[in-house]
CSV table of C-alpha atoms and ligand atoms in Angstrom, one decimal:
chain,number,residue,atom,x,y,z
D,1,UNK,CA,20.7,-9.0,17.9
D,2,UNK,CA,23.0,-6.9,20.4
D,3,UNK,CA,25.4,-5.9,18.1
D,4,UNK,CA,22.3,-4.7,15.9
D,5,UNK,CA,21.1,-2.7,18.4
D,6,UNK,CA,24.3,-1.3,18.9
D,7,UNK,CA,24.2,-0.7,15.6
D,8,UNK,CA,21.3,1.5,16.2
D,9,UNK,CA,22.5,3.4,18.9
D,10,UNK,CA,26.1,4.4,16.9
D,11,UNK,CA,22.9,5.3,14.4
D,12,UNK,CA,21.5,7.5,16.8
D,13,UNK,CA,24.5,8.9,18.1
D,14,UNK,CA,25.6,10.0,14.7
D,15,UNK,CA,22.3,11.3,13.5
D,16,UNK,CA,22.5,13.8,17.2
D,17,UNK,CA,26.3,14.4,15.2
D,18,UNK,CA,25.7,15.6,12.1
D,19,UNK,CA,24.8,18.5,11.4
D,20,UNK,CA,22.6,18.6,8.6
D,21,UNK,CA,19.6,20.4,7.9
D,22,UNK,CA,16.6,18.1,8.2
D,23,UNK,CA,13.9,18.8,6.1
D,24,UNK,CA,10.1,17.2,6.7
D,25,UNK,CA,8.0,16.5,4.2
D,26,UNK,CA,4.4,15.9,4.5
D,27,UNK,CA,2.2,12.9,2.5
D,28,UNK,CA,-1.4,12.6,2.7
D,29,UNK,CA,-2.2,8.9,1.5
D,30,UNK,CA,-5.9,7.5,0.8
D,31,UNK,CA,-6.2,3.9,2.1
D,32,UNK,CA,-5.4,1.1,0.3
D,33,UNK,CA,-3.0,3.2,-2.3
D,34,UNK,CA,0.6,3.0,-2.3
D,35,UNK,CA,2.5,5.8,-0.8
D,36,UNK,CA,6.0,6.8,-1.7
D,37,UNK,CA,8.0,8.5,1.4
D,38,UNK,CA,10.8,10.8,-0.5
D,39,UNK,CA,14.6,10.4,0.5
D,40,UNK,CA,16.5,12.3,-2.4
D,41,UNK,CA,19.9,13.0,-2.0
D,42,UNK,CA,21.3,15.0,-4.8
D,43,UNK,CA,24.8,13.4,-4.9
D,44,UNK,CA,25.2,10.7,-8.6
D,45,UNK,CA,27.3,7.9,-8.9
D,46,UNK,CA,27.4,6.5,-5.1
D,47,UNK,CA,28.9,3.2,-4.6
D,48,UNK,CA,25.7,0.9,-3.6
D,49,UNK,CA,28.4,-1.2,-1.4
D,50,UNK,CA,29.4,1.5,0.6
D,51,UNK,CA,25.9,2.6,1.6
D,52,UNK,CA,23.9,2.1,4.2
D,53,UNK,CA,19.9,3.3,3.9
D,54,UNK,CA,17.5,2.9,7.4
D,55,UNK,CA,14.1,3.8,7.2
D,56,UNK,CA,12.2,3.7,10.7
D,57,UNK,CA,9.6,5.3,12.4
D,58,UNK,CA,10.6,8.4,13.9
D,59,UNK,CA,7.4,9.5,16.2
D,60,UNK,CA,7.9,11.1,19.5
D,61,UNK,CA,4.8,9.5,20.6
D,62,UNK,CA,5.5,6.4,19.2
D,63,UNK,CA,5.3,3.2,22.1
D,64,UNK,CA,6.0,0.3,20.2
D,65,UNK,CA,9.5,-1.3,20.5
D,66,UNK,CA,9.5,-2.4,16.7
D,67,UNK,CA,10.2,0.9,14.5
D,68,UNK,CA,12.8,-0.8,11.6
D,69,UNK,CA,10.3,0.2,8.4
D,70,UNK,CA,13.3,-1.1,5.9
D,71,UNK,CA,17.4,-1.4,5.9
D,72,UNK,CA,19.5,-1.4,3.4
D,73,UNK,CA,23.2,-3.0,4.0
D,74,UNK,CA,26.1,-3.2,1.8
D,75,UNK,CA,24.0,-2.5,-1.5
D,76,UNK,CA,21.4,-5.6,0.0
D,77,UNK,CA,17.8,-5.6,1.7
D,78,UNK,CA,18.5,-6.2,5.5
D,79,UNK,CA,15.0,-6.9,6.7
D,80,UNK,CA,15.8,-9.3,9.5
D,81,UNK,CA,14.7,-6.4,12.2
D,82,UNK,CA,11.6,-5.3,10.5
D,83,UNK,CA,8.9,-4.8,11.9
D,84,UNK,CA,6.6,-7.4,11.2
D,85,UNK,CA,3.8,-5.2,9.8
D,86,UNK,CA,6.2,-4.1,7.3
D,87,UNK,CA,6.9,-7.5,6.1
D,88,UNK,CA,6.9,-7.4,2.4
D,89,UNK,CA,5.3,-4.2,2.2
D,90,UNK,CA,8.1,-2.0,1.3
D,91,UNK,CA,10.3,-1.6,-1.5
D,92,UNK,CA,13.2,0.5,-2.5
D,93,UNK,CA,13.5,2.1,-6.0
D,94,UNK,CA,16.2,-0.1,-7.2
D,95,UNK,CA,17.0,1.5,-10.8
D,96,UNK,CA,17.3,4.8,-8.4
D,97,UNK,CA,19.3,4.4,-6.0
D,98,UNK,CA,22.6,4.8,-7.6
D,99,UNK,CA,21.4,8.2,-8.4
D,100,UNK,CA,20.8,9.0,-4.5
D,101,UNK,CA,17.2,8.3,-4.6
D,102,UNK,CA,16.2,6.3,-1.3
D,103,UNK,CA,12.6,6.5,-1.4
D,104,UNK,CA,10.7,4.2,-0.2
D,105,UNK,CA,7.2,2.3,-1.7
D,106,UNK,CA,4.9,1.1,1.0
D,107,UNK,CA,2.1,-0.9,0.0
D,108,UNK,CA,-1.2,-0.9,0.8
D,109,UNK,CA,-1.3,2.0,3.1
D,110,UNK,CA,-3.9,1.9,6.6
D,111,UNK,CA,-4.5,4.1,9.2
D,112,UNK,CA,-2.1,2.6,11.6
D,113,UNK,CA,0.6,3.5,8.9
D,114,UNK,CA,0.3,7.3,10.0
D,115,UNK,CA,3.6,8.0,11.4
D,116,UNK,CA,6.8,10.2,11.3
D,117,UNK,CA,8.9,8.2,8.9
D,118,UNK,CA,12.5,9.0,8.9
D,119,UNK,CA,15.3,7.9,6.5
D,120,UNK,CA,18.9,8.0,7.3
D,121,UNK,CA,21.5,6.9,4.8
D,122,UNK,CA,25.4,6.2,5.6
D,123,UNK,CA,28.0,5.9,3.8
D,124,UNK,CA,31.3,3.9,5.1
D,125,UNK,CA,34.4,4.4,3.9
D,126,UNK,CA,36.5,3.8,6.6
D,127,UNK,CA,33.9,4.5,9.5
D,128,UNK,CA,30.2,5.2,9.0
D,129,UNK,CA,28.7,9.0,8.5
D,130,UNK,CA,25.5,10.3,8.0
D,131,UNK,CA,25.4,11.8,4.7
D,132,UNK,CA,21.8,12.2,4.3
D,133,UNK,CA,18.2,12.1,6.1
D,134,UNK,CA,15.1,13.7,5.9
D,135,UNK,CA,11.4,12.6,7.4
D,136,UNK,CA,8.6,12.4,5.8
D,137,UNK,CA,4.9,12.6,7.8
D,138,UNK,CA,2.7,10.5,6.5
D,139,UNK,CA,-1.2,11.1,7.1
D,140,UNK,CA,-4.1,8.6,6.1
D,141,UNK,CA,-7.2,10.0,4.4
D,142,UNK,CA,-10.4,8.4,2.6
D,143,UNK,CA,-13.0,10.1,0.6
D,144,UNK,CA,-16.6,10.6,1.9
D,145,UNK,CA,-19.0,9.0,-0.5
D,146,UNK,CA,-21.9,11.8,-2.3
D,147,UNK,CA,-23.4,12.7,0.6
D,148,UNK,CA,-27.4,11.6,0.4
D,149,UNK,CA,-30.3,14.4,1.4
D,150,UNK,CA,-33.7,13.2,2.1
D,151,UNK,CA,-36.9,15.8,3.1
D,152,UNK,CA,-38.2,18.0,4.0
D,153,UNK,CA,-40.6,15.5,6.3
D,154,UNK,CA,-43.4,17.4,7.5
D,155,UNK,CA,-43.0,17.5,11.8
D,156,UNK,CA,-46.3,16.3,12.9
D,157,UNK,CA,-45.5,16.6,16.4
D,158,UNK,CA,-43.9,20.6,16.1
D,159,UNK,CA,-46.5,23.6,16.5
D,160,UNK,CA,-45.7,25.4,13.1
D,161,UNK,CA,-44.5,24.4,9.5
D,162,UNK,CA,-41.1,22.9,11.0
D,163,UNK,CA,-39.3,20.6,8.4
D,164,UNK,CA,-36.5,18.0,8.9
D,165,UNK,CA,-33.8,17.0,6.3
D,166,UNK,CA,-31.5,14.3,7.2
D,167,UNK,CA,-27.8,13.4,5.2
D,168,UNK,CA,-26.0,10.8,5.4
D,169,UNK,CA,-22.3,9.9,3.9
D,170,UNK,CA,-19.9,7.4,4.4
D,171,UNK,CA,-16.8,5.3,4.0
D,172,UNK,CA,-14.5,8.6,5.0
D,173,UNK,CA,-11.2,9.4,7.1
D,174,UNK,CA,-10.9,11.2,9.0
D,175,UNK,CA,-13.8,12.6,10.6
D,176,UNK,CA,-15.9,15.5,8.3
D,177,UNK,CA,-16.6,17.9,9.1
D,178,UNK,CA,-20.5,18.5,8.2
D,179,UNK,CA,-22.3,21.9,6.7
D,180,UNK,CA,-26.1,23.4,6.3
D,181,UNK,CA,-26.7,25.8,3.9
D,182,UNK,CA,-29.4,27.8,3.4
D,183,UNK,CA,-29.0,28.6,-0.7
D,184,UNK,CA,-31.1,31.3,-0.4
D,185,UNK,CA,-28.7,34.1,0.8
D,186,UNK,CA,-25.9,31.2,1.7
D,187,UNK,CA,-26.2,31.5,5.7
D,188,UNK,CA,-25.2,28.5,7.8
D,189,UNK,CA,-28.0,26.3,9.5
D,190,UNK,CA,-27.3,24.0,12.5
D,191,UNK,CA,-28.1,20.9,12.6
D,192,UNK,CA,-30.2,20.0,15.6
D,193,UNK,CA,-28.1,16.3,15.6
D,194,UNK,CA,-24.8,15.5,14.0
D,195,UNK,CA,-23.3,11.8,14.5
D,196,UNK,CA,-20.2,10.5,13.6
D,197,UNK,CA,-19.7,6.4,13.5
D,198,UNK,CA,-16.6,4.4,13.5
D,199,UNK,CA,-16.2,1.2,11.3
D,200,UNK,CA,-14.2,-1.7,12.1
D,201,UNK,CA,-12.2,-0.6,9.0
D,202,UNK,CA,-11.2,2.6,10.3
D,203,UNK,CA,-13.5,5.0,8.5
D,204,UNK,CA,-16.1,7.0,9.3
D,205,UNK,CA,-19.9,7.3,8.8
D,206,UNK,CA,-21.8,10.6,9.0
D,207,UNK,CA,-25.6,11.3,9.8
D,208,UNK,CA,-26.8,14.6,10.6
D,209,UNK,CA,-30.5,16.1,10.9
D,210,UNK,CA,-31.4,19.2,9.9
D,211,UNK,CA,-35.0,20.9,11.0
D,212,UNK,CA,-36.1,23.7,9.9
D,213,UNK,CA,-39.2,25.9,9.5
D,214,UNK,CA,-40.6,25.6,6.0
D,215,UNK,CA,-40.8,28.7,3.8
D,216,UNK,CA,-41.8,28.6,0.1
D,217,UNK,CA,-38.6,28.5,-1.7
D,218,UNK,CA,-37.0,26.3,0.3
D,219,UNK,CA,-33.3,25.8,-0.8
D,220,UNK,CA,-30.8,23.5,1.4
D,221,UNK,CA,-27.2,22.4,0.6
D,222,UNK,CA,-25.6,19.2,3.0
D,223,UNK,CA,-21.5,19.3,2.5
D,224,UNK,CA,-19.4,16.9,3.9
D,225,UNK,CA,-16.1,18.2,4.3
D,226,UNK,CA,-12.9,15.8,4.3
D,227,UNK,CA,-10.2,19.0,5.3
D,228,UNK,CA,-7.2,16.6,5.2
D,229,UNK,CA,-8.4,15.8,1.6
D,230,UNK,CA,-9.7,19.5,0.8
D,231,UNK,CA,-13.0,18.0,-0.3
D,232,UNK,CA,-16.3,19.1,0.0
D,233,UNK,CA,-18.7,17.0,-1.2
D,234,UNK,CA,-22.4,18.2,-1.1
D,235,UNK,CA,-26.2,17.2,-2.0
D,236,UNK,CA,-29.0,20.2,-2.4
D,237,UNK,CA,-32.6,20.4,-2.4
D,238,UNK,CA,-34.4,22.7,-4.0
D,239,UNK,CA,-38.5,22.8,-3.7
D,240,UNK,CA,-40.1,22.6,-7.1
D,241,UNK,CA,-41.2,25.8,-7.8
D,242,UNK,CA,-45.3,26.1,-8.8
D,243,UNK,CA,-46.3,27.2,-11.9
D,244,UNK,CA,-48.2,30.2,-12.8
D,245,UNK,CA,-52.0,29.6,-11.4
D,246,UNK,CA,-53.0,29.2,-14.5
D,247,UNK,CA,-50.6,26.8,-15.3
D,248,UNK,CA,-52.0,24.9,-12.8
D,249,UNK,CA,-55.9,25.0,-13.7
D,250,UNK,CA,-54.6,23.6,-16.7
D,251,UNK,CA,-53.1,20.8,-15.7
D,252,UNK,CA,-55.8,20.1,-13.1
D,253,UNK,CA,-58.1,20.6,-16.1
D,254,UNK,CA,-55.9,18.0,-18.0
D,255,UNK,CA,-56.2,15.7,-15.3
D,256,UNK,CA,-59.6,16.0,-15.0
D,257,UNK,CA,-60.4,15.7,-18.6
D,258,UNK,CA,-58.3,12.6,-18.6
D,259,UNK,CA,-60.1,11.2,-15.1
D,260,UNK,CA,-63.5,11.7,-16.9
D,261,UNK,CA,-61.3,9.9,-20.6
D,262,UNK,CA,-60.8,7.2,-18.5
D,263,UNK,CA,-64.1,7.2,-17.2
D,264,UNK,CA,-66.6,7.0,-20.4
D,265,UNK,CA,-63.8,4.1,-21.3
D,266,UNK,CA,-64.7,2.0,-18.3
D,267,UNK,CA,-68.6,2.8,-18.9
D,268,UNK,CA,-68.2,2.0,-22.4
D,269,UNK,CA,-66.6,-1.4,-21.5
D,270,UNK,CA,-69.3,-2.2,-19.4
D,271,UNK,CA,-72.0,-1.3,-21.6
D,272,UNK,CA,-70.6,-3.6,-24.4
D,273,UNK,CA,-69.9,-6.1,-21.7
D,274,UNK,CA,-74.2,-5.9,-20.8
D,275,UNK,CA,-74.9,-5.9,-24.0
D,276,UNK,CA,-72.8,-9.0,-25.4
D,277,UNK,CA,-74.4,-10.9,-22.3
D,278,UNK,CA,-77.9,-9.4,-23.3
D,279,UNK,CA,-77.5,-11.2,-26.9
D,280,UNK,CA,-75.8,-14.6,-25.9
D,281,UNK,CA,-78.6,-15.2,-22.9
D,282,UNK,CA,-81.1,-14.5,-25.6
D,283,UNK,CA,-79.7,-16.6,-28.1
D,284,UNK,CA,-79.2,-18.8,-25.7
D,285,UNK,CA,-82.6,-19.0,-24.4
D,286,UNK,CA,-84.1,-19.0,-27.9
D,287,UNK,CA,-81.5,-22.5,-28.6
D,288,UNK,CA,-83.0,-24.3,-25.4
D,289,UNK,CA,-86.8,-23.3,-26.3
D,290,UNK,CA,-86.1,-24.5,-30.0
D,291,UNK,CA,-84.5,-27.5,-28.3
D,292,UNK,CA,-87.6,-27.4,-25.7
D,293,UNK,CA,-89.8,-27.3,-28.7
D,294,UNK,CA,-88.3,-29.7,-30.7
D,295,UNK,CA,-88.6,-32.7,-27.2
D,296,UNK,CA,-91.9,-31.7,-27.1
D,297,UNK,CA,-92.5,-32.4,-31.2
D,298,UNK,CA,-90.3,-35.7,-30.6
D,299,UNK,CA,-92.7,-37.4,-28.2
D,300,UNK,CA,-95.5,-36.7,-30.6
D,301,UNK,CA,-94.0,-37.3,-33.7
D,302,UNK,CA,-92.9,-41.1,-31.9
D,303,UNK,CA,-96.4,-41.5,-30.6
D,304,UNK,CA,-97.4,-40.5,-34.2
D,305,UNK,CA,-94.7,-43.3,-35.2
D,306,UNK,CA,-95.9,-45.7,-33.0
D,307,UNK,CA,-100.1,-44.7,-33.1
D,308,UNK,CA,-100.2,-44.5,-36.9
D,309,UNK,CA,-99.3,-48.6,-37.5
D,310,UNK,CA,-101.7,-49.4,-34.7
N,401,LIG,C1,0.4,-1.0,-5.3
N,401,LIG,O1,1.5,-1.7,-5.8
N,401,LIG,C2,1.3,-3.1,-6.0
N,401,LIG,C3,2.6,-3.8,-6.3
N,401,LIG,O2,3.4,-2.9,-7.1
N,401,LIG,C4,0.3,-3.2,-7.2
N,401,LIG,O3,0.0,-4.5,-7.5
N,401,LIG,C5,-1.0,-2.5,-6.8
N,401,LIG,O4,-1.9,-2.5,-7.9
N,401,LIG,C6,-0.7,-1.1,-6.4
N,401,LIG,N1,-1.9,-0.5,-5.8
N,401,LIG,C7,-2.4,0.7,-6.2
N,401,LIG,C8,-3.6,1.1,-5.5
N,401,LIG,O5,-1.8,1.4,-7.0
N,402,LIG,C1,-4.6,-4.2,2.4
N,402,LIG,O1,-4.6,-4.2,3.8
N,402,LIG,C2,-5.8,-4.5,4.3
N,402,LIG,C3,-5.7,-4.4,5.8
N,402,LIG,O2,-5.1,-3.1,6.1
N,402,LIG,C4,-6.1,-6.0,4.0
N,402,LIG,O3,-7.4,-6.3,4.5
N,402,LIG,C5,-6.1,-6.1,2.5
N,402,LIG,O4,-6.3,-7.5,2.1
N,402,LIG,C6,-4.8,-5.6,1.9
N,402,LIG,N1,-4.9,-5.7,0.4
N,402,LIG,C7,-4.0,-6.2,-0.3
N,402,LIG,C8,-4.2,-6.1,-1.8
N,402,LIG,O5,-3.0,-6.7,0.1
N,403,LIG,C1,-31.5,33.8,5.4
N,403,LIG,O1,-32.8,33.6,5.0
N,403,LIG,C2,-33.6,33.0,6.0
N,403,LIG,C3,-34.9,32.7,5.4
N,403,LIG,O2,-34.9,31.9,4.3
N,403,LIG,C4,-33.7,33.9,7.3
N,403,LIG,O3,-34.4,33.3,8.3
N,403,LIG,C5,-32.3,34.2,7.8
N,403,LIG,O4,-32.3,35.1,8.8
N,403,LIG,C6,-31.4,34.7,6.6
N,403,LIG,N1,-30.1,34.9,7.1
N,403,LIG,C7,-29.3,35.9,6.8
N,403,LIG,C8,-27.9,35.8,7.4
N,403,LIG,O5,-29.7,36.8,6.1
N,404,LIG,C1,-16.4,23.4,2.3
N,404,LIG,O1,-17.6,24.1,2.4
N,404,LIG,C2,-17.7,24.9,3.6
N,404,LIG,C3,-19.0,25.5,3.6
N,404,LIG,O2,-19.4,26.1,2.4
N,404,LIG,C4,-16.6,25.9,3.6
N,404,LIG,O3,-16.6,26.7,4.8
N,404,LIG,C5,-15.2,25.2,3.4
N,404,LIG,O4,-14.2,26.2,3.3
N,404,LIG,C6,-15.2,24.3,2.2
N,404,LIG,N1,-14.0,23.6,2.2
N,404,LIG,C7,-13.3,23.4,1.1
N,404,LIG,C8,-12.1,22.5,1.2
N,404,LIG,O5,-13.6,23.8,0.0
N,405,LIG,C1,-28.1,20.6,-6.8
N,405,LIG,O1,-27.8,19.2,-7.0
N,405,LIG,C2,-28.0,18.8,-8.3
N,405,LIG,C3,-27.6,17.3,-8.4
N,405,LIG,O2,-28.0,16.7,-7.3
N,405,LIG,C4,-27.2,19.6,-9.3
N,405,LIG,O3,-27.5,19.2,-10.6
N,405,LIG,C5,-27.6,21.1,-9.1
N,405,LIG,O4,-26.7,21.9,-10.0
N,405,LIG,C6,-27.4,21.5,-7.7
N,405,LIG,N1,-27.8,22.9,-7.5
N,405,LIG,C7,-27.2,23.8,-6.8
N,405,LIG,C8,-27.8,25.1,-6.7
N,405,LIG,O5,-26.1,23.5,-6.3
């Protein structure tokens, strides 16, 4: 463990030595992908034995005493120092690194993976030297989700014909940046109420309110801007425009004419309906008086039976 960080030090000591250009590249990762930092040195043929590769985390900011991303020693994976969020989330290119290609592949990127990465390669042949590093910055980024627009809602409370549109969008990093528009000659609005929530995951939800005073070609764009990602994503709304006067007679006129369609059906129901109960109470009656008629034959027919032997 001493002797390691010794080994670090001489590391550090040599990397304030050499004098070699150190180039910084930037990364912009979405969460959950794989990122690969770059470490290319142009030199073919190197003897893996020889070599020594150390990725770490090279913040200025950076408080944590673990900062040992990956090492490769004598042409093996060295991990014993790594930090433990690191664990079997890196891998070198193996088939490249012959070819001076020390990138490195770290899995399953998350926000608190946003650091200065550098990689420092030496190569021993009687005593170690630098003989190549570079850094890489790498920055964590999510898409917003299509933002959603609902409205206008009518203010009930507001003197006036003042409107309010609310937009909502999610599942983002790092924090949008959020746009009115009116469509009409593409001025900016402001929203009267913009809020930003954090997840537990890291990302970030959006809700903003928009009110405005209603006119009668009322166009509105909602954009959600992701800058790291360069993304805009927006949602419009655009009031239906009226037909011609006209137009609408027509269609009140169809309406109508259909309201009164469905109307002389429903009387017409009915009237069948009266007139079916009409016929089977009259039938019905005329059965029971036949029936009535019949007892009162019976009786006098029995009597008739029963008086004509006496
Ligand atoms: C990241 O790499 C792992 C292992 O190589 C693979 O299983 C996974 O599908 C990759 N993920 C993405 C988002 O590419
Ligand atoms: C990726 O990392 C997140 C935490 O950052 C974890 O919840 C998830 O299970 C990991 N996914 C994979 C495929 O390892
Ligand atoms: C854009 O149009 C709205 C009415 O729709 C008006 O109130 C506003 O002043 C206009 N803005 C510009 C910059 O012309
Ligand atoms: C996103 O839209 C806003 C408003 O229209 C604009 O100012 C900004 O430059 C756009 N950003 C990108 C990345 O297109
Ligand atoms: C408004 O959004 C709809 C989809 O939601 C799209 O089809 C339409 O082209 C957009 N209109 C404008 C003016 O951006």
């Amino acid at each position: 463990m001493e002797l390691r960080r010794y080994g670090f030090l001489l590391l550090h000591l040599h990397i304030l030595q050499a004098v070699i250009a150190l180039e910084e590249k930037n990364i912009i990762s979405k969460l959950g992908d794989n990122a690969t930092l770059s470490c290319i040195y142009n030199k073919k043929n190197l003897q893996l034995k020889n070599l020594r590769v150390y990725w770490q985390i090279a913040d200025d900011s950076y408080q944590e005493k673990c900062s040992v991303v990956h090492a490769l020693i004598s042409g093996q994976d060295d991990n014993r120092n790594q930090c433990i969020r690191f664990k079997d989330r890196t891998q070198l290119f193996w088939d490249r690194l012959e070819d001076g290609d020390f990138s490195l592949l770290l899995l399953n990127v998350s926000q608190s993976d946003g650091h200065t990465y550098k990689c420092v390669v030496q190569e021993k042949i009687d005593r170690p030297i630098v003989i190549h590093q570079t850094e890489v910055v790498l920055s964590l980024a999510a898409s917003y989700s299509q933002p959603i627009l609902s409205g206008p809602i009518r203010n009930s409370d507001s003197t006036g014909e003042e409107v309010t549109f609310n937009c909502r969008s999610g599942n983002g990093y790092p924090k949008p940046n959020v746009y009115w528009i009116n469509k009409v000659n593409n001025s900016r609005l402001s929203p009267s109420k913009t809020e930003i929530v954090p997840h537990d995951d890291g990302t970030f939800s959006v809700f903003s309110t928009l009110k405005v005073k209603a006119t009668s070609n009322m166009q509105i764009e909602c954009s959600i801007e992701n800058e790291m990602l360069q993304e805009n994503l927006s949602a419009n709304y655009t009031q239906q425009k009226k037909s011609s006067d006209s137009g609408t007679e027509n269609d009140e006129n169809l309406e109508k004419k259909g309201r009164g369609a469905q109307a002389a059906g429903i009387i017409g129901i009915v009237f069948v309906i009266g007139v079916l109960t009409v016929l089977i109470c009259w039938l019905w009656r005329r059965r029971s008086s036949k029936l009535v008629s019949y007892r009162d034959v019976q009786p006098r027919e029995d009597q008739g039976g029963l008086n004509s032997p006496a």
